[in-house]
PDB file of C-alpha atoms in Angstrom:
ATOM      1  CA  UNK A   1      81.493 102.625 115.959  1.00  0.00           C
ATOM      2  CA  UNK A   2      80.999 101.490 119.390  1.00  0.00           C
ATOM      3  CA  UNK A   3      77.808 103.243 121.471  1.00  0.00           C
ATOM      4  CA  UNK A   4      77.250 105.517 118.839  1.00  0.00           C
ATOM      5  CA  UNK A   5      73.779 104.934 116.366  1.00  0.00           C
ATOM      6  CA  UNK A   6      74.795 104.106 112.598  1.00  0.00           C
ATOM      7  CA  UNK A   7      73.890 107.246 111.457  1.00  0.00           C
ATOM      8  CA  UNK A   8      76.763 108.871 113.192  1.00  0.00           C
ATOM      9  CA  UNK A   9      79.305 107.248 111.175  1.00  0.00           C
ATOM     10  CA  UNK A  10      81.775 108.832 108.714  1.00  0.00           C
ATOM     11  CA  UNK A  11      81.117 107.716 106.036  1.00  0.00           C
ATOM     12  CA  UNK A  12      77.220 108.043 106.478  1.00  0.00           C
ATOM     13  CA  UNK A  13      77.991 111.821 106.667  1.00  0.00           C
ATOM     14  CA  UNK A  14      80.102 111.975 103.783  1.00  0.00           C
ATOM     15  CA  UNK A  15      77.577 110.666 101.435  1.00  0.00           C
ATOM     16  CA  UNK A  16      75.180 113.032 102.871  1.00  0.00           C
ATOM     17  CA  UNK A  17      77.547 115.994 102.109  1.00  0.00           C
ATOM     18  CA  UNK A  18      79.637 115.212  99.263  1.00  0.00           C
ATOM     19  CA  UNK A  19      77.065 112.596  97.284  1.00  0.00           C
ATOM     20  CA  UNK A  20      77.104 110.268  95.217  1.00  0.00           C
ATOM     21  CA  UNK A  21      79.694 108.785  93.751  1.00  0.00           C
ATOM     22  CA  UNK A  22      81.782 109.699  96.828  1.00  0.00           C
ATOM     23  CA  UNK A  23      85.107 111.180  96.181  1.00  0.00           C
ATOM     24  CA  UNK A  24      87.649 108.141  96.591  1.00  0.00           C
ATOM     25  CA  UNK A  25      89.684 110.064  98.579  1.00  0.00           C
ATOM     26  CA  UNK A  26      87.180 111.250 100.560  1.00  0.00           C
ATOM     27  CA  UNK A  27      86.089 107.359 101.043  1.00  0.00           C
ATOM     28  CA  UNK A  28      89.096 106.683 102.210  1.00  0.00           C
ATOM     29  CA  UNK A  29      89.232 109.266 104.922  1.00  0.00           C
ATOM     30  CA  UNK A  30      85.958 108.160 106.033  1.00  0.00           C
ATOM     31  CA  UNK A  31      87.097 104.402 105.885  1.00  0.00           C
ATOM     32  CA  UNK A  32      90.256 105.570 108.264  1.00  0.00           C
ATOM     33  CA  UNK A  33      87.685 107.492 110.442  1.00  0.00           C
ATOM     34  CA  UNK A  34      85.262 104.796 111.021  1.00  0.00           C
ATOM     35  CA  UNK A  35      88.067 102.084 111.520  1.00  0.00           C
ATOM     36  CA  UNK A  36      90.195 104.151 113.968  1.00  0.00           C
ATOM     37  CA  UNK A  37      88.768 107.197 114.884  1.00  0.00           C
ATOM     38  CA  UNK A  38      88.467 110.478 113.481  1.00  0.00           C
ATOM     39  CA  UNK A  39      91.465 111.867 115.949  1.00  0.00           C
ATOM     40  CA  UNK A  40      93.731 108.619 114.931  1.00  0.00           C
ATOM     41  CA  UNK A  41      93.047 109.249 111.119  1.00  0.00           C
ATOM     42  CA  UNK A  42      94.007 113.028 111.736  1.00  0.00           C
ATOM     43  CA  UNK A  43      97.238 112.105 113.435  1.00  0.00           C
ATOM     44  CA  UNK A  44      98.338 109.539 111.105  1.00  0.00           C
ATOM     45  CA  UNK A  45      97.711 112.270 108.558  1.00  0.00           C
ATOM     46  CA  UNK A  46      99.459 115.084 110.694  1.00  0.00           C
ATOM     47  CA  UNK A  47      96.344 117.500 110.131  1.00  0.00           C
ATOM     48  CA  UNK A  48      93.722 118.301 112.940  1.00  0.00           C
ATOM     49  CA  UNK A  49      90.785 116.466 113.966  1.00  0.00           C
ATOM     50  CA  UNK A  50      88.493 119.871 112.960  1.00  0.00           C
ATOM     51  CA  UNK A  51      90.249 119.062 109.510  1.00  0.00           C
ATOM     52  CA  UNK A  52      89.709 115.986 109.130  1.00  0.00           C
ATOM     53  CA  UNK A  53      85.833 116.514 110.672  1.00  0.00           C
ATOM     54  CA  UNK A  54      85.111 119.444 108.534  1.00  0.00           C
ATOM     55  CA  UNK A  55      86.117 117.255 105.492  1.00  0.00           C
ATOM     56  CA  UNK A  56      83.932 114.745 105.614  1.00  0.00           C
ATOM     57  CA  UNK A  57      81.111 117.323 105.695  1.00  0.00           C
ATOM     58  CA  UNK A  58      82.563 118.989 102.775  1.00  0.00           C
ATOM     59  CA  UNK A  59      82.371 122.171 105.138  1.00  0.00           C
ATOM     60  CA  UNK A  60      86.022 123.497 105.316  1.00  0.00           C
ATOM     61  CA  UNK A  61      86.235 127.070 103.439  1.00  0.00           C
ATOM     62  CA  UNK A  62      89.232 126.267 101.437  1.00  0.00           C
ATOM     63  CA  UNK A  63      90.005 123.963  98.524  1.00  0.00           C
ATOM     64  CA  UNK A  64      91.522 120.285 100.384  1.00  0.00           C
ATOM     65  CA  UNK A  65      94.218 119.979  98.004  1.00  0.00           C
ATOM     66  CA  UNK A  66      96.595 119.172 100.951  1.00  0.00           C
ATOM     67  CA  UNK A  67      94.526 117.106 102.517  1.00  0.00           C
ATOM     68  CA  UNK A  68      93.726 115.201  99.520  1.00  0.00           C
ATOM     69  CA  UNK A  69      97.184 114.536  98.429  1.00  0.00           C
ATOM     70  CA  UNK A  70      98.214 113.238 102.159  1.00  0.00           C
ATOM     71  CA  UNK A  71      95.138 110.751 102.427  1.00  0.00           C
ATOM     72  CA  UNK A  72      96.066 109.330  98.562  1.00  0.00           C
ATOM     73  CA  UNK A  73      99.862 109.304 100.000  1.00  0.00           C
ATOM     74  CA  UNK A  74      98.840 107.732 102.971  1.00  0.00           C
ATOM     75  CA  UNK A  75      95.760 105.992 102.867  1.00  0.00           C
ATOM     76  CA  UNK A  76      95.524 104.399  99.472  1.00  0.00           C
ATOM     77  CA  UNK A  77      96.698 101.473  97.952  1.00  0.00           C
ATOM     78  CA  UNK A  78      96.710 102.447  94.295  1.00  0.00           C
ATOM     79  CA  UNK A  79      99.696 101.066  92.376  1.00  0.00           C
ATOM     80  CA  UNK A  80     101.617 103.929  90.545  1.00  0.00           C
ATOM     81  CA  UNK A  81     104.571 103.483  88.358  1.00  0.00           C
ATOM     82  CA  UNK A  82     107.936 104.851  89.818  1.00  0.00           C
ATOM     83  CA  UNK A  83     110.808 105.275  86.684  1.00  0.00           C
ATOM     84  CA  UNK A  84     113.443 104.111  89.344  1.00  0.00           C
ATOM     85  CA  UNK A  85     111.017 101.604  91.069  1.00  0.00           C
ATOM     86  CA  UNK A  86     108.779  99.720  89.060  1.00  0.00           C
ATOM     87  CA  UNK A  87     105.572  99.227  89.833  1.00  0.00           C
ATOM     88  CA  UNK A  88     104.667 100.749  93.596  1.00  0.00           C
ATOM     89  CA  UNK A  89     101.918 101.586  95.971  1.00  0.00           C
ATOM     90  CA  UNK A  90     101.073 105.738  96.490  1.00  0.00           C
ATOM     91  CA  UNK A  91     102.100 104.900  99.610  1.00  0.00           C
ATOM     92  CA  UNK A  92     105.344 103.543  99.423  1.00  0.00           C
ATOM     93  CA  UNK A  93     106.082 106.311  96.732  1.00  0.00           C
ATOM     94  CA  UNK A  94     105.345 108.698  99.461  1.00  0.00           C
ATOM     95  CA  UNK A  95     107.673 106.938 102.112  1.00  0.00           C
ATOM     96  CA  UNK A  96     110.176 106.965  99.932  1.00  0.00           C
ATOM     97  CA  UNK A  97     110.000 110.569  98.666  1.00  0.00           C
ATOM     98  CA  UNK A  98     109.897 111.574 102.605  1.00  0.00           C
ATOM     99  CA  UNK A  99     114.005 109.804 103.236  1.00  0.00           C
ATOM    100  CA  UNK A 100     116.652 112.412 103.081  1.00  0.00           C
ATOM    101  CA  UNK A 101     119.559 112.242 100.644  1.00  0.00           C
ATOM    102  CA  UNK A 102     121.904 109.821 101.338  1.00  0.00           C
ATOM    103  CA  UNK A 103     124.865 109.547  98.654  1.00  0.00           C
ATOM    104  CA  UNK A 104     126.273 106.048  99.711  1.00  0.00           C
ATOM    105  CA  UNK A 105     123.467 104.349  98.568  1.00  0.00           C
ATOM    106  CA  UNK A 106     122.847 104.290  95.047  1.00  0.00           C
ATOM    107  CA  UNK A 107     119.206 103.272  95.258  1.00  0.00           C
ATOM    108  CA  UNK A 108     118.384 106.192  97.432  1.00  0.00           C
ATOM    109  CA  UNK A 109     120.112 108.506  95.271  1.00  0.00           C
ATOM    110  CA  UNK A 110     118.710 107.055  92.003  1.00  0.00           C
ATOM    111  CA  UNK A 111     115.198 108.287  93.646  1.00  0.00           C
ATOM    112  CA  UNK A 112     115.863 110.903  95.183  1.00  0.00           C
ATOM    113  CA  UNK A 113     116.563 112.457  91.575  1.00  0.00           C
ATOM    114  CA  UNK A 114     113.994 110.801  90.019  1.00  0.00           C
ATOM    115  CA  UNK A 115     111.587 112.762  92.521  1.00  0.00           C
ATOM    116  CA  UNK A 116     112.476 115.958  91.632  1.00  0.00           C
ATOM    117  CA  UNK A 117     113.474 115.815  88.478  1.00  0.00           C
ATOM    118  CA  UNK A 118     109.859 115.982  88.043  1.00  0.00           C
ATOM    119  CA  UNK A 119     107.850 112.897  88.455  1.00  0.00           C
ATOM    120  CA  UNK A 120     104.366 113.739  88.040  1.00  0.00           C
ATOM    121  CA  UNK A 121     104.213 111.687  91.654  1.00  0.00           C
ATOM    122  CA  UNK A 122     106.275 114.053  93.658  1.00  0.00           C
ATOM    123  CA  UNK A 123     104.976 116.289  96.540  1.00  0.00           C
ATOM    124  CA  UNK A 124     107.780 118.506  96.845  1.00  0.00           C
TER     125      UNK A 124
END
């Protein structure tokens, strides 16, 4: 990151707290941190920047199952199947799960049930 020594980065303290191998989750917050910013990764996430901060330190009191669950939504490009869609990203599955009902569109419908007629994928 700009005017700050390479040590500082995210993903320089998330190997020092979490280890090695790094979480990929984790890697991918600290990807998202070092390319944006720590407060741009929180916000596309809609958590805090403490959060997101205390995180990557492996320092927040609590188990991160939220937090985990939004960055593998959000931030990673693993290809998942989808029994309506085929073959999709995490992150499309998550867009998609997020649109309300809408019962003149057949596709919409079609995974909207899917979703919670419980797909392992769905966040409920």
């Amino acid at each position: 990151m700009k005017g700050k020594p390479e040590d500082c980065r995210a993903m320089d303290k998330a190997r020092a707290a979490w280890g090695e191998p790094l979480p990929a989750w984790i890697a991918a917050l600290a990807r998202a941190a070092d390319g944006k910013s720590v407060r741009r990764a929180a916000e596309e996430l809609g958590v805090s920047p403490a959060l997101v901060s205390l995180a990557l330190r492996n320092r927040y009191p609590r188990p991160l199952d939220m937090l985990r669950a939004k960055v593998e939504a959000r931030m990673s490009y693993e290809i998942i199947p989808c029994p309506i869609m085929g073959m999709i990203t995490r992150m499309d599955c998550a867009n998609w799960q997020r649109l309300p009902y809408v019962g003149s569109n057949a596709l919409r419908v079609a995974v909207y049930r899917a979703c919670r007629a419980g797909c392992i994928q769905y966040e409920g």
